[in-house]
mmCIF file of C-alpha atoms in Angstrom:
data_model
loop_
_atom_site.group_PDB
_atom_site.id
_atom_site.type_symbol
_atom_site.label_atom_id
_atom_site.label_comp_id
_atom_site.label_asym_id
_atom_site.label_seq_id
_atom_site.Cartn_x
_atom_site.Cartn_y
_atom_site.Cartn_z
ATOM 1 C CA MET J 295 84.009 108.984 135.986
ATOM 2 C CA LYS J 296 82.529 105.803 134.496
ATOM 3 C CA LYS J 297 79.603 107.781 133.104
ATOM 4 C CA ARG J 298 82.012 110.120 131.308
ATOM 5 C CA ILE J 299 83.929 107.213 129.733
ATOM 6 C CA VAL J 300 80.666 105.602 128.604
ATOM 7 C CA LEU J 301 79.591 108.870 126.958
ATOM 8 C CA ILE J 302 82.961 109.242 125.196
ATOM 9 C CA ASN J 303 82.764 105.644 123.923
ATOM 10 C CA LEU J 304 79.216 106.218 122.686
ATOM 11 C CA PHE J 305 80.205 109.453 120.933
ATOM 12 C CA MET J 306 83.168 107.810 119.192
ATOM 13 C CA SER J 307 81.126 104.833 118.003
ATOM 14 C CA VAL J 308 78.364 107.117 116.667
ATOM 15 C CA THR J 309 81.020 109.195 114.871
ATOM 16 C CA VAL J 310 82.466 106.149 113.102
ATOM 17 C CA LEU J 311 78.988 104.881 112.241
ATOM 18 C CA PHE J 312 78.048 108.289 110.806
ATOM 19 C CA ALA J 313 81.199 108.381 108.661
ATOM 20 C CA MET J 314 80.389 104.981 107.148
ATOM 21 C CA LEU J 315 76.682 105.699 106.634
ATOM 22 C CA PHE J 316 77.267 109.142 105.162
ATOM 23 C CA GLN J 317 79.415 107.625 102.420
ATOM 24 C CA THR J 318 76.616 105.196 101.515
ATOM 25 C CA ILE J 319 73.969 107.919 101.484
ATOM 26 C CA HIS J 320 76.250 110.120 99.396
ATOM 27 C CA SER J 321 76.504 107.394 96.741
ATOM 28 C CA TYR J 322 72.713 107.656 96.305
ATOM 29 C CA GLU J 323 73.225 111.340 95.514
ATOM 30 C CA HIS J 324 75.408 110.368 92.548
ATOM 31 C CA VAL J 325 72.778 107.902 91.318
ATOM 32 C CA TYR J 326 70.046 110.551 91.620
ATOM 33 C CA LYS J 327 72.200 113.046 89.713
ATOM 34 C CA GLN J 328 72.728 110.559 86.862
ATOM 35 C CA LEU J 329 69.011 109.750 86.653
ATOM 36 C CA THR J 330 67.848 113.388 86.578
ATOM 37 C CA GLU J 331 70.377 114.617 83.983
ATOM 38 C CA LYS J 332 69.042 115.245 80.511
ATOM 39 C CA ARG J 333 70.554 113.209 77.705
ATOM 40 C CA CYS J 334 72.463 115.165 75.121
ATOM 41 C CA ASN J 335 72.613 113.869 71.518
ATOM 42 C CA HIS J 336 75.343 115.326 69.362
ATOM 43 C CA HIS J 337 74.982 115.708 65.636
ATOM 44 C CA SER J 338 78.468 116.083 64.256
ATOM 45 C CA VAL J 339 79.327 117.038 60.724
ATOM 46 C CA VAL J 340 82.260 115.243 59.120
ATOM 47 C CA GLY J 341 85.171 117.594 58.440
ATOM 48 C CA GLN J 342 83.818 120.422 60.583
ATOM 49 C CA LYS J 343 84.903 121.095 64.143
ATOM 50 C CA GLN J 344 82.189 122.057 66.574
ATOM 51 C CA ILE J 345 82.713 123.360 70.059
ATOM 52 C CA THR J 346 79.282 123.992 71.463
ATOM 53 C CA HIS J 347 79.463 122.708 75.007
ATOM 54 C CA SER J 348 81.333 120.180 77.103
ATOM 55 C CA HIS J 349 80.467 117.376 79.474
ATOM 56 C CA THR J 350 82.368 117.176 82.711
ATOM 57 C CA VAL J 351 82.312 114.156 84.946
ATOM 58 C CA ASP J 352 83.239 114.672 88.570
ATOM 59 C CA THR J 353 85.350 111.574 89.222
ATOM 60 C CA ASN J 354 87.310 113.131 92.080
ATOM 61 C CA CYS J 355 84.728 112.937 94.838
ATOM 62 C CA HIS J 356 86.465 113.216 98.201
ATOM 63 C CA VAL J 357 83.523 111.780 100.105
ATOM 64 C CA CYS J 358 83.400 108.653 97.935
ATOM 65 C CA HIS J 359 87.156 108.088 98.193
ATOM 66 C CA PHE J 360 87.260 108.429 101.982
ATOM 67 C CA ALA J 361 88.529 105.360 103.861
ATOM 68 C CA PHE J 362 89.671 104.644 107.389
ATOM 69 C CA SER J 363 93.339 103.814 107.647
ATOM 70 C CA THR J 364 95.841 102.929 110.343
ATOM 71 C CA PHE J 365 98.723 104.440 108.389
ATOM 72 C CA ILE J 366 100.221 107.621 109.805
ATOM 73 C CA PRO J 367 102.749 109.268 107.497
ATOM 74 C CA ASN J 368 106.157 109.907 108.958
ATOM 75 C CA SER J 369 107.068 113.564 108.519
ATOM 76 C CA SER J 370 110.531 113.372 110.050
ATOM 77 C CA GLN J 371 113.720 112.941 108.067
ATOM 78 C CA ALA J 372 115.657 109.704 108.291
ATOM 79 C CA LEU J 373 119.098 110.063 109.813
ATOM 80 C CA SER J 374 121.994 107.958 108.670
ATOM 81 C CA PHE J 375 125.215 107.689 110.606
ATOM 82 C CA HIS J 376 128.441 106.785 108.868
ATOM 83 C CA LYS J 377 131.278 105.288 110.830
ATOM 84 C CA VAL J 378 134.603 106.896 109.963
ATOM 85 C CA THR J 379 137.420 104.365 110.129
ATOM 86 C CA ILE J 380 141.019 105.466 110.303
ATOM 87 C CA GLU J 381 143.472 102.670 109.683
ATOM 88 C CA THR J 382 146.455 102.649 112.002
ATOM 89 C CA SER J 383 149.254 100.166 112.231
ATOM 90 C CA TYR J 384 149.976 98.619 115.588
ATOM 91 C CA VAL J 385 153.239 97.200 116.754
ATOM 92 C CA TYR J 386 152.740 94.240 119.054
ATOM 93 C CA TYR J 387 155.675 93.239 121.181
ATOM 94 C CA TYR J 388 155.606 92.378 124.784
ATOM 95 C CA THR J 389 158.495 92.105 127.122
ATOM 96 C CA LYS J 390 158.367 90.672 130.551
ATOM 97 C CA VAL J 391 161.134 90.537 133.031
ATOM 98 C CA ALA J 392 161.408 86.968 134.258
ATOM 99 C CA SER J 393 162.841 86.326 137.674
ATOM 100 C CA ASN J 394 164.218 82.925 138.542
ATOM 101 C CA PHE J 395 164.578 83.830 142.164
ATOM 102 C CA PHE J 396 161.765 82.948 144.622
ATOM 103 C CA LYS J 397 161.400 85.744 147.165
ATOM 104 C CA GLY J 398 159.276 83.964 149.694
ATOM 105 C CA SER J 399 155.746 82.795 150.109
ATOM 106 C CA LEU J 400 152.567 84.785 150.114
ATOM 107 C CA PHE J 401 149.873 83.163 152.211
ATOM 108 C CA ALA J 402 147.051 85.012 150.447
ATOM 109 C CA LEU J 403 147.598 82.882 147.328
ATOM 110 C CA ARG J 404 146.121 79.389 147.270
ATOM 111 C CA ALA J 405 148.138 77.940 144.385
ATOM 112 C CA PRO J 406 151.742 76.727 144.611
ATOM 113 C CA PRO J 407 154.303 79.296 143.508
ATOM 114 C CA SER J 408 155.321 79.242 139.883
ATOM 115 C CA ILE J 409 158.715 80.332 138.694
ATOM 116 C CA ILE J 410 158.842 81.757 135.231
#
């Protein structure tokens, strides 16, 4: 089991190292391409349009723009909950029947009896 984990760790570290080194080696490919291209001198005539050929520069190189990132985009929708409030009017009144008559003692209570 330990041997398997060591092999997985080695494979992952070699993979990351290859990704970083491949980007560096690929940049040398761009330098080599610029050095081996032939220079093109244009002789333009004033007042006359010439469309003979075009120069394209590949600035969108996916290998050169690759970078490791810890950001994972969230593909789920955000939910928002709205609390619905319904205003109601409350009537507060409290009635209590007060008895002035003491009916006896209850031994379960520890306080003296109160007459309200």
